[in-house]
XYZ file of C-alpha atoms in Angstrom:
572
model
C -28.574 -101.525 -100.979
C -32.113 -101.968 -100.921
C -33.961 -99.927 -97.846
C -37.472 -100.413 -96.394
C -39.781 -97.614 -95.942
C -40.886 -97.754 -91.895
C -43.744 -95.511 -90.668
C -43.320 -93.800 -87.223
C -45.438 -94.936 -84.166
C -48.635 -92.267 -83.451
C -47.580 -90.489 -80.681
C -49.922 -88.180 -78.472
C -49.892 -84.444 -79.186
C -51.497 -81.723 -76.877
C -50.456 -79.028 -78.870
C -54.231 -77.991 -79.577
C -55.493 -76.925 -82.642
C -53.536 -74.133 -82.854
C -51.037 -76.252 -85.030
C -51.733 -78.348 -88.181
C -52.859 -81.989 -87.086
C -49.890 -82.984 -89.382
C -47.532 -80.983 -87.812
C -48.487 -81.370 -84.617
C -48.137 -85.030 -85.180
C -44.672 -84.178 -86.767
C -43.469 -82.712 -83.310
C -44.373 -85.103 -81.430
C -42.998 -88.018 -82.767
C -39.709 -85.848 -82.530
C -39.820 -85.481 -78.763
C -41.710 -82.222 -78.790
C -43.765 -82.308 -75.764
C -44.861 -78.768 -74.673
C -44.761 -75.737 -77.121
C -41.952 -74.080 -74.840
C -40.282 -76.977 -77.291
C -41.173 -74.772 -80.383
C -39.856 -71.036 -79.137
C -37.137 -70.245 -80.705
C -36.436 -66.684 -78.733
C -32.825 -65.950 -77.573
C -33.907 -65.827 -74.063
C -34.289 -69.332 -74.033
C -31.103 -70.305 -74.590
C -29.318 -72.079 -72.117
C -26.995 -69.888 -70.226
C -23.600 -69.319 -70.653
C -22.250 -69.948 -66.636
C -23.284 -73.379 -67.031
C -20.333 -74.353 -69.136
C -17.618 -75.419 -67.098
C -14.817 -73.075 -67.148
C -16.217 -70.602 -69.377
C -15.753 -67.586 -66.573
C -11.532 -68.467 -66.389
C -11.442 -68.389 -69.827
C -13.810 -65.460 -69.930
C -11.237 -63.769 -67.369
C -8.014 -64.924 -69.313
C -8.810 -63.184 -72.410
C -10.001 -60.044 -70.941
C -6.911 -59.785 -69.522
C -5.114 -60.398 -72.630
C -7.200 -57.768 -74.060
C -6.777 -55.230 -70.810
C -3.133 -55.478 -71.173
C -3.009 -55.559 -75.455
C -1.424 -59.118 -75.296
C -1.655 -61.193 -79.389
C -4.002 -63.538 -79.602
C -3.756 -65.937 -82.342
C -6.758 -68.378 -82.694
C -6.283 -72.070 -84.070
C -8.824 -73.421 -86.108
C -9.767 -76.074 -87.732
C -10.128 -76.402 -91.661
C -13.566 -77.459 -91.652
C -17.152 -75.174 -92.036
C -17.525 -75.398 -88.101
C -13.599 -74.813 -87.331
C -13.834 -71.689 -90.144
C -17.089 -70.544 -88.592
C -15.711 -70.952 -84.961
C -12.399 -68.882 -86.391
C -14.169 -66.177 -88.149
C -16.710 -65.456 -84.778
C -13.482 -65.244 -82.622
C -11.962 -62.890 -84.925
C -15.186 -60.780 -85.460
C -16.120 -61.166 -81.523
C -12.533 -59.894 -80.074
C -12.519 -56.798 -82.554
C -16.361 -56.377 -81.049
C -15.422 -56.665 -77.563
C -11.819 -53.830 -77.629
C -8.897 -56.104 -78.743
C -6.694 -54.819 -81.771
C -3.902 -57.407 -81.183
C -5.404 -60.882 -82.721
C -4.876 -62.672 -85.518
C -5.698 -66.450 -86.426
C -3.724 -69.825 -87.647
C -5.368 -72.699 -89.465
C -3.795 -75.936 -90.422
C -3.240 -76.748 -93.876
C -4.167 -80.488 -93.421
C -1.722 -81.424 -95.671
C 1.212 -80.345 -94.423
C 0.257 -80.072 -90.407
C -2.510 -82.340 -89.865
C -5.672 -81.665 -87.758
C -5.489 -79.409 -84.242
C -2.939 -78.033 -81.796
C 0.120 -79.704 -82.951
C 3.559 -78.702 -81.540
C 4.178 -77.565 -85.098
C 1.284 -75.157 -84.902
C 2.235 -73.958 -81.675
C 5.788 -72.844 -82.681
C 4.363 -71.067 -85.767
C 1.694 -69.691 -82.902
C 4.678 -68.360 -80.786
C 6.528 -67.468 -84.302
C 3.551 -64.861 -84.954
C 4.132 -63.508 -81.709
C 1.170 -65.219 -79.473
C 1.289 -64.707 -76.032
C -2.294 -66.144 -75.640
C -3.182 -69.357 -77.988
C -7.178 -69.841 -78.413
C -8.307 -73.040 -80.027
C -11.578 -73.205 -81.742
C -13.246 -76.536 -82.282
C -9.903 -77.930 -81.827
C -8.094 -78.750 -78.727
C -9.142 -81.320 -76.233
C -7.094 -84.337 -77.791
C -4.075 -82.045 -78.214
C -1.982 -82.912 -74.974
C 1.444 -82.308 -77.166
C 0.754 -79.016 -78.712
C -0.743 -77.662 -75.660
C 2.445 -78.900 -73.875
C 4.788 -77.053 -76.398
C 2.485 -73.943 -76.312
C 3.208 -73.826 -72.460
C 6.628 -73.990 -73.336
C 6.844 -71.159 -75.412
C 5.447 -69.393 -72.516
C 1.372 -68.795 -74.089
C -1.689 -68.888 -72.352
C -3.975 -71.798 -73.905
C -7.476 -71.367 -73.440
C -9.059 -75.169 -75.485
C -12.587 -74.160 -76.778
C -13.752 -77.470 -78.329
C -17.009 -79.704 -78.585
C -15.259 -82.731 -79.698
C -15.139 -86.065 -77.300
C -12.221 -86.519 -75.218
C -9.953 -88.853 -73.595
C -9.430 -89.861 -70.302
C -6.696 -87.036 -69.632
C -7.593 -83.288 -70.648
C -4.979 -81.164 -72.049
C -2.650 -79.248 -69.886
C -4.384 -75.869 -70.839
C -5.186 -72.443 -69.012
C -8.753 -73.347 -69.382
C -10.860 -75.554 -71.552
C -14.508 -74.498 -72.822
C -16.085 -77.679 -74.153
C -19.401 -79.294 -73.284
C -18.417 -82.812 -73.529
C -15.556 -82.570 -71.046
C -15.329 -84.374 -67.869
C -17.571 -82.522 -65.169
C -19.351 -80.294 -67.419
C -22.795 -79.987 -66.931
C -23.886 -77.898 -69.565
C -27.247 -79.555 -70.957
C -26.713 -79.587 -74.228
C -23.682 -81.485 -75.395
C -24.430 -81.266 -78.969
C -23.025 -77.932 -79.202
C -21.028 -77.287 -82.347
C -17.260 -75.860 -82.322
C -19.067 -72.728 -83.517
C -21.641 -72.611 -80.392
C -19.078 -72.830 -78.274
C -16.765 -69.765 -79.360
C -19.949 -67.696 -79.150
C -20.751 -68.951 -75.746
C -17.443 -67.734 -74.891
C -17.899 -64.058 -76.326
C -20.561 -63.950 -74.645
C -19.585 -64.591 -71.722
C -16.446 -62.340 -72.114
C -19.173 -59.749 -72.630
C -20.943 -60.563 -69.377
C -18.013 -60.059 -67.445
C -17.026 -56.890 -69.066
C -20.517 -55.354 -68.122
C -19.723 -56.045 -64.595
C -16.145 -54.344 -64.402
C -17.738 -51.826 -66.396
C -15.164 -52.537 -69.112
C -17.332 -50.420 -72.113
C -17.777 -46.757 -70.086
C -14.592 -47.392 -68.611
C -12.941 -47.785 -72.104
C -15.982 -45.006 -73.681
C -17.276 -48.208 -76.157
C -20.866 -49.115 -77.208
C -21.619 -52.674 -75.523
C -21.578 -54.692 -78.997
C -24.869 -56.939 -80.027
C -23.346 -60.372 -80.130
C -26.236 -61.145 -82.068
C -24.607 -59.866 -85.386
C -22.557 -63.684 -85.046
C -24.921 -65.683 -85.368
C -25.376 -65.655 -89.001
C -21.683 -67.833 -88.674
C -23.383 -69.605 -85.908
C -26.507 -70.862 -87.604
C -24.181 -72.167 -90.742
C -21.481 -74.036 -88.718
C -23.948 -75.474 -86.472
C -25.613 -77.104 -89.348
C -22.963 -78.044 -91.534
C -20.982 -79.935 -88.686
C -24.186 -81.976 -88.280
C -24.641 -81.798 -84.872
C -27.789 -83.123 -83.442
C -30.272 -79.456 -83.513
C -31.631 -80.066 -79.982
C -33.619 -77.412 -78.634
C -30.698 -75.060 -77.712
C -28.888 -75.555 -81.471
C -32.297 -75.366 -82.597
C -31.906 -71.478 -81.487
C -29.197 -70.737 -82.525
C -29.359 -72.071 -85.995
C -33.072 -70.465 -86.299
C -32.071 -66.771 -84.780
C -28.890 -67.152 -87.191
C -31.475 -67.915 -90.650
C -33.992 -65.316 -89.258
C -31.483 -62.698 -89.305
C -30.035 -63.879 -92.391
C -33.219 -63.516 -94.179
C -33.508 -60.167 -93.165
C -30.673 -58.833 -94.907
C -28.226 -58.981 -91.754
C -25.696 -61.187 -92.322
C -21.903 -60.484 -93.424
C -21.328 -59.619 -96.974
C -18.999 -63.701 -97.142
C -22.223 -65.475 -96.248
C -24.513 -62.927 -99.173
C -21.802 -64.335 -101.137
C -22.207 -67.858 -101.180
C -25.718 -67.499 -100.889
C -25.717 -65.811 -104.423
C -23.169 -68.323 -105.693
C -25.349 -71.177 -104.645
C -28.262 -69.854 -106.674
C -29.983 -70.028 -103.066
C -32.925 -67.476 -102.420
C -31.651 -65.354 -99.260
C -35.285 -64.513 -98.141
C -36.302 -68.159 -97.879
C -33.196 -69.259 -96.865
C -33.480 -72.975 -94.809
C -31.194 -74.821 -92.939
C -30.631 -77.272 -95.503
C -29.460 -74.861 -97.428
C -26.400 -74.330 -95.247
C -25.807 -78.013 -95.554
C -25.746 -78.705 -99.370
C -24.880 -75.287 -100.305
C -23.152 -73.074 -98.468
C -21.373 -75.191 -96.366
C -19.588 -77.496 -99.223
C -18.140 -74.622 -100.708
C -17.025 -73.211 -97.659
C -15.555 -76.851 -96.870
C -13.865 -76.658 -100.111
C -11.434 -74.726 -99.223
C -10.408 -76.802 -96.625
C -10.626 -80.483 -98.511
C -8.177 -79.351 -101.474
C -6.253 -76.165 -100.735
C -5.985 -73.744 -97.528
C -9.071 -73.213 -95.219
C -7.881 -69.538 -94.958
C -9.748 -68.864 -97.826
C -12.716 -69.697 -96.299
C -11.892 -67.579 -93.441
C -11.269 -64.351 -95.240
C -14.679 -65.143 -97.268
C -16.307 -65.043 -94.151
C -14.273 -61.815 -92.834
C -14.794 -59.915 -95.946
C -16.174 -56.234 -95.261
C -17.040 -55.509 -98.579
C -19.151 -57.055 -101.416
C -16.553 -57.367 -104.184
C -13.797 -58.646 -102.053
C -16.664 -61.455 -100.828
C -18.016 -62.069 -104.492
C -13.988 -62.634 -105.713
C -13.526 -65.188 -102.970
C -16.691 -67.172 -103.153
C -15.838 -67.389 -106.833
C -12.813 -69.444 -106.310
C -14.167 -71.447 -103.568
C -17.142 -72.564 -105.890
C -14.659 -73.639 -108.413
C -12.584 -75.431 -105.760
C -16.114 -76.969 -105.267
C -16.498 -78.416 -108.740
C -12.989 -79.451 -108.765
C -13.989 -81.731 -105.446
C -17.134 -82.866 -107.095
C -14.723 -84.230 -110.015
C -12.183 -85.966 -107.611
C -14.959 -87.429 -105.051
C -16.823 -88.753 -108.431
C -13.580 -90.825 -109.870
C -12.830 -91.668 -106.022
C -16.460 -93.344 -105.464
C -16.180 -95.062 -108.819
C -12.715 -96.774 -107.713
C -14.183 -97.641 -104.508
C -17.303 -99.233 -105.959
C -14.819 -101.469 -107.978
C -12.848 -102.191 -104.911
C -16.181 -103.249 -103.685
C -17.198 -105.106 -106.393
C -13.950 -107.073 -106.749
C -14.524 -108.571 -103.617
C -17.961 -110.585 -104.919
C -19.987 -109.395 -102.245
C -23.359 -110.063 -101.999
C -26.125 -108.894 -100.259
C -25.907 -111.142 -97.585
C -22.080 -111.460 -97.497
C -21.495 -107.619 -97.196
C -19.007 -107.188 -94.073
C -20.678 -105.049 -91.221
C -18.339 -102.197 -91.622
C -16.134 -101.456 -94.484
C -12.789 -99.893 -94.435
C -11.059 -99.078 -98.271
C -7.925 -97.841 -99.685
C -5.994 -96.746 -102.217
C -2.715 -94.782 -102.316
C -3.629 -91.654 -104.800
C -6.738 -91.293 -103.082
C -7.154 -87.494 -101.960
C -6.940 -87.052 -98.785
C -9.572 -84.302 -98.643
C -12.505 -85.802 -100.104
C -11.935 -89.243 -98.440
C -14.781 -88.040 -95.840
C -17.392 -87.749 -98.236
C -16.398 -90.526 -100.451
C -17.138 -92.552 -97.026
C -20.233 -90.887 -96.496
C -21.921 -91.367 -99.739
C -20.632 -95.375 -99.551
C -21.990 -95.497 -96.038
C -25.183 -94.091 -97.522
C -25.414 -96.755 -100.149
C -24.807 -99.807 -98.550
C -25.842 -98.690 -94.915
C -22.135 -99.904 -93.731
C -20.280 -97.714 -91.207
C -17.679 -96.455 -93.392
C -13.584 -95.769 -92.880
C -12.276 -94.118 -96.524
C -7.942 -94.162 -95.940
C -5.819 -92.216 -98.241
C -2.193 -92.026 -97.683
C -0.562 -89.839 -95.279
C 3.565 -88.663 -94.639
C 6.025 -91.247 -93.721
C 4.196 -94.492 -93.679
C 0.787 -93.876 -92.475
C -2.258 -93.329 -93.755
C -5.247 -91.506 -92.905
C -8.568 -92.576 -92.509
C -11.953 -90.465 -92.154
C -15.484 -92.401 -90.854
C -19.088 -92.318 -91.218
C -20.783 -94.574 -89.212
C -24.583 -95.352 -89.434
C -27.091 -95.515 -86.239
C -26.686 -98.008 -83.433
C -22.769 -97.691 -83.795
C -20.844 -94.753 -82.290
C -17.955 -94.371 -84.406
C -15.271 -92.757 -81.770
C -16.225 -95.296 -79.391
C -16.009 -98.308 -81.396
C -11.780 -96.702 -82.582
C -11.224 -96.187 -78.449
C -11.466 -99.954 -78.193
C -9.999 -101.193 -80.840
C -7.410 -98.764 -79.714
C -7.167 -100.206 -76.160
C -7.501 -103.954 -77.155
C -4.689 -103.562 -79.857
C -2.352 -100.657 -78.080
C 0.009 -100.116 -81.116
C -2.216 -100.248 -84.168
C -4.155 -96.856 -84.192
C -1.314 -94.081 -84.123
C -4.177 -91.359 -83.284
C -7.946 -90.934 -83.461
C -11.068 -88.535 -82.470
C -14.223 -87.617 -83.141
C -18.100 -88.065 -82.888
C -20.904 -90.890 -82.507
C -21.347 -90.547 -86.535
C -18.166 -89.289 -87.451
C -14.109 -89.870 -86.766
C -11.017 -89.182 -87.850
C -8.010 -91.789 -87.641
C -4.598 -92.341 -88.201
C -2.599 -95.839 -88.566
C 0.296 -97.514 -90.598
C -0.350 -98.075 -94.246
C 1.421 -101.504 -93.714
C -1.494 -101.805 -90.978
C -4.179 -101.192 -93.237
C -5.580 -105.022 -93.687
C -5.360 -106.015 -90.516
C -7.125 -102.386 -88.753
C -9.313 -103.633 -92.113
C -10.218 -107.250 -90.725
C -10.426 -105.862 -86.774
C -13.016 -103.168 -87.744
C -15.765 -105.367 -89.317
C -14.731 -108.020 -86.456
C -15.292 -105.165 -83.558
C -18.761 -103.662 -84.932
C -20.070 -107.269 -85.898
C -20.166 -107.616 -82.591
C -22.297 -104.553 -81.647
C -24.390 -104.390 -84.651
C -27.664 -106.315 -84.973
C -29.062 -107.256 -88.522
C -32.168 -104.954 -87.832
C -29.522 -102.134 -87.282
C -27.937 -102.869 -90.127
C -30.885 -102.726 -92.363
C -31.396 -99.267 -94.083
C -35.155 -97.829 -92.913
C -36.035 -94.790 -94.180
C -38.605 -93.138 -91.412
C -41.849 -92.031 -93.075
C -44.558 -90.117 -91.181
C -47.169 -91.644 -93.023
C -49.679 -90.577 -96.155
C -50.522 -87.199 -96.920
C -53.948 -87.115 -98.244
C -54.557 -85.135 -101.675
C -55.636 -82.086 -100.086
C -52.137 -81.669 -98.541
C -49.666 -81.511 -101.902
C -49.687 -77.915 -102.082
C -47.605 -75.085 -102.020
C -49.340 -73.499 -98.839
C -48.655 -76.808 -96.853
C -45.427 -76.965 -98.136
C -43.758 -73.811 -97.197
C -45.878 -74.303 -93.893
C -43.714 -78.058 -93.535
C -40.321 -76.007 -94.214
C -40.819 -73.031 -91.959
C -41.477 -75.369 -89.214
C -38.338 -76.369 -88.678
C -35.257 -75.705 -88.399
C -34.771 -79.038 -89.457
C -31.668 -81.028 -89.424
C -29.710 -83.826 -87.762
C -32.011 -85.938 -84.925
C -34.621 -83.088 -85.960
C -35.541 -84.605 -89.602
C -37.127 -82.873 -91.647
C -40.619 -84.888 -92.547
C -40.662 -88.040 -94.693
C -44.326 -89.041 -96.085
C -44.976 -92.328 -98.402
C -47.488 -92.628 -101.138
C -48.324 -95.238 -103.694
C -48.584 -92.812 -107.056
C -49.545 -93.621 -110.746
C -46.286 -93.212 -113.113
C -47.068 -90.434 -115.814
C -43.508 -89.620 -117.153
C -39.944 -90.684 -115.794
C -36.834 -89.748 -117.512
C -33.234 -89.518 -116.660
C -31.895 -85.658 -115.975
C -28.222 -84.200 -115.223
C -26.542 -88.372 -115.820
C -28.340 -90.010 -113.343
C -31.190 -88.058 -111.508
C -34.664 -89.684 -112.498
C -36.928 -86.438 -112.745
C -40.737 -88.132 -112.559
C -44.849 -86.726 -113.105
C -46.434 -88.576 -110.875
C -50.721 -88.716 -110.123
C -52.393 -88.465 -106.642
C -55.954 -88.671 -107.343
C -56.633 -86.612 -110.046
C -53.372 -84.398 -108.666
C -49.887 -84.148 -110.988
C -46.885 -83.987 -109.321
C -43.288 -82.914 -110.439
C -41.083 -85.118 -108.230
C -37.183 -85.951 -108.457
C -35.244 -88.984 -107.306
C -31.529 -87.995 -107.151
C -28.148 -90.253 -108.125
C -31.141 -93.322 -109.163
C -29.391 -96.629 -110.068
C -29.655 -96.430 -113.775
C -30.151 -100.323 -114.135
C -33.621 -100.068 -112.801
C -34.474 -96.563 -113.189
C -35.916 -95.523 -116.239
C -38.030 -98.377 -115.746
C -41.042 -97.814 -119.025
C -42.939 -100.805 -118.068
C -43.876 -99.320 -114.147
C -46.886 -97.699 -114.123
C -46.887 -97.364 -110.511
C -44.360 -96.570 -107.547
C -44.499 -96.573 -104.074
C -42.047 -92.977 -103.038
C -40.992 -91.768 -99.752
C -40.544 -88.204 -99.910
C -39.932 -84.629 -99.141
C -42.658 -81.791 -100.003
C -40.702 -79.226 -101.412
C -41.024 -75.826 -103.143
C -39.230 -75.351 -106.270
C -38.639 -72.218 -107.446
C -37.786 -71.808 -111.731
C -37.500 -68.187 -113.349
C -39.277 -66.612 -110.451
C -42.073 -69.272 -110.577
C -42.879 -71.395 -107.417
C -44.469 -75.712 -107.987
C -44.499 -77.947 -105.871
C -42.177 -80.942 -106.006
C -41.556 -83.805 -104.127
C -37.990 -84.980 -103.027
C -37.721 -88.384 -103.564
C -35.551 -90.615 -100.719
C -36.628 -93.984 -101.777
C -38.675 -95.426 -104.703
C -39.428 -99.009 -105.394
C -42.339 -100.305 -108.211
C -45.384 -100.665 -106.867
């Protein structure tokens, strides 16, 4: 679908001149309005007693601990539920317990969350205390059958939730009723360490560490699993996440991380001293993910637990060939859907305002980012079904700004009671459930439902640009200075520019990336446009182009150029 390039209003700045013009411009048109924006410190983190019931769940599990009680952990089998998993498992042994272990759901065979089934293989492994990570709040059955078996159930969980919360113990989550915690774009992962942390607080003051002759542990030492769940779940980085995510990559680059996330930073050819949070999102965190799309997220989880180098190089192996193997399967999977699409004679200005697709050997697994990468194209929110057990089939969404995904399923679900079996999510991302015999009508009620809430301006792709760099700014020195200024990431973008540039070479690289020299004055530039649509692009009779883009540093054989990232090109 064809986008428009839209430059961002001039807002005022009053950072002084402390800070690049550029920059400073950057930041503000972000929402940065004081430099107290910009510190990153641990100290300015938002504190832990402001989540609501954080202290009884702080209390439950210190009692558990106190009285050597197993505590298995449920997570989920995504990067934030592994992440979330991994912290609990690291932050227990940290804080005196010796009796936890963890379940994940295959989501093949048990489906996503607390399900009774999970919490009868919980009480099979001998829990007496059930702690769900980034899971939970949705789970009114498996909490229910949990009780029954006689466990404790503390929810930790960032997720939205429903009218009723879950019968549990206690339930950590920012987004529940009542909670007043400022930031509610805390990932699953922010909120287990929120909850160590506040385990730790209370142990201080029962003196808990001389009592028991232990050092007081640095909780610090998790948020290396912090900073990559936060940013490969995609939450918003607000100011808080912002913190965590940059603490996590600052000790990262300093060598102090666990030998899992060296690992996958070596096996996705990324550079560990100039690591960025991008890099969690298209490198590490896929592969981690992979695990989860198309075999066990356990893997994952004992990648991330690994004490030792080999053991964390032998497991990031297989999870970057589980990787390619998802590449392979999400490539045929977009190609069928694109036919599906294309079958249906759309045009431009017929396109429905929300798509939903299916197709019974679609993986279930990958169906998330097959619906991403369609939602991407065609600037559609997205629902990509594959089928499910016993009838139904099972749907994951992207949805696009102006549209908030879980919302839009909650009334569906309460204007037709008996169509959506189960749902839950985010603003930009959900996860359903219905009948497969369902599918065309849950099709034809979708567009009908966000029709109605989306404007034709909204559903216009714009890409954001922050204006024209001048030729004095493509250089290396201005471009690491861009990429250290983040961390960037969801609602925090990293920063778009736009330039009209002469066209000095252009061919096609790797199937279908168009890798360009472009001229800026009497300036070259390397610059690559990725997945191009190879009907237009090569194009040999443009000689010029009008690019919104990325500065970026690209590093070759120990050599550093500049390049530009290329998120929309037209002729000029």
């Amino acid at each position: 679908m064809d986008k428009t390039i839209r430059r961002r209003a001039p807002k005022e700045s009053s950072f002084g001149e402390h800070l690049h013009p550029i920059l400073a411009q950057v930041y503000a048109s972000r929402g940065i309005v004081s430099s107290e924006q910009l510190e990153h410190e641990l100290p300015r983190m938002l504190a832990p007693s402001l989540l609501k019931g954080i202290e009884q769940a702080a209390s439950l599990l210190i009692d558990a601990i106190r009285a050597n009680q197993r505590i298995v952990i449920v997570g989920d089998f995504d990067a934030d539920g592994a992440t979330s998993t991994a912290l609990m498992m690291d932050g227990l042994r940290l804080l005196g317990s010796t009796n936890h272990d963890f379940i994940v759901p295959n989501r093949f065979e048990y489906g996503y969350g607390l399900t009774p089934e999970i919490s009868d293989l919980a009480a099979q492994a001998g829990a007496e205390v059930i702690v769900t990570v980034d899971n939970g709040i949705s789970c009114h059955q498996g909490v229910d059958r949990a009780k029954q078996h006689g466990c404790t159930v503390i929810v930790t969980d960032h997720h939205l939730p429903s009218d009723k919360a879950p019968n549990a113990d206690a339930i950590v989550n920012p987004n529940q009723h009542g909670c007043e915690f400022p930031s509610k774009a805390l990932a699953g992962v922010g909120v287990a360490f929120y909850l160590m942390l506040m385990v730790r607080q209370l142990m201080r003051k029962e003196n808990y560490f001389s009592e028991h002759q232990l050092a007081e542990p640095n909780l610090a030492q998790l948020l290396d699993l912090v900073a990559l769940g936060t940013v490969a779940d995609v939450v918003s980085l607000d100011h808080n996440n912002r913190i965590l995510v940059a603490q996590g990559l600052k000790r990262i680059r300093h060598g102090a991380t666990r030998p899992g996330i060296q690992a996958l930073i070596e096996i996705a050819g990324k550079n560990q001293r100039k690591l960025c949070a991008s890099d969690f999102g298209f490198g590490l965190g896929p592969r981690l993910n992979a695990a989860g799309r198309l075999d066990d997220m356990s893997l994952g989880i004992r990648c991330l637990l690994a004490t030792d180098m080999y053991q964390a190089r032998m497991i990031a192996a297989q999870l970057d060939d589980l990787n390619q193997e998802r590449r392979q399967i999400e490539r045929g999977m977009q190609v069928e859907a694109e036919q599906i699409l294309q079958q249906l004679n759309f045009t431009k200005d017929s396109l429905p305002s929300a798509l939903a697709l299916y197709q019974d050997d679609w993986h279930q697994g990958v169906i998330g980012i097959v619906a991403g990468r369609i939602k991407e194209k065609y600037h559609r929110p997205t629902i990509v079904f594959a089928q499910g057990d016993d009838g139904f089939i099972k749907g994951s969404a992207r949805s696009i700004v102006g549209l908030h995904i879980r919302d839009l399923l909650e009334h569906i679900d309460s204007q037709h009671p008996n169509l959506i079996v189960k749902f839950g999510g985010h603003a930009m991302a959900a996860g359903l459930t219905i009948g497969e015999q369902d599918f065309e009508q849950f099709q034809q009620l979708f567009n009908q439902y966000a029709s109605a809430q989306l404007t034709d301006d909204l559903l216009q792709g714009v890409i954001l640009s922050d204006g024209e760099l001048s030729t004095d700014c493509f250089n290396l020195a201005f471009a690491e200075l861009l990429k250290n200024a983040g961390p960037w990431g969801q609602s925090f973008p990293e920063p778009v520019f736009d330039n009209t540039f002469a066209v000095l070479q252009q061919r096609i690289v790797g199937d279908k990336h168009l890798k360009m020299v472009v001229q800026q004055g009497d300036l070259a530039i390397d610059a690559i446009a990725f997945n191009v649509d190879l009907q237009k692009w090569p194009n040999p009779n443009c000689q010029w182009v009008h690019m919104a883009y990325k500065l970026d540093v690209n590093e070759f054989r120990q050599k550093q150029s500049l390049q530009l990232l290329v998120e929309h090109i037209e002729s000029a």
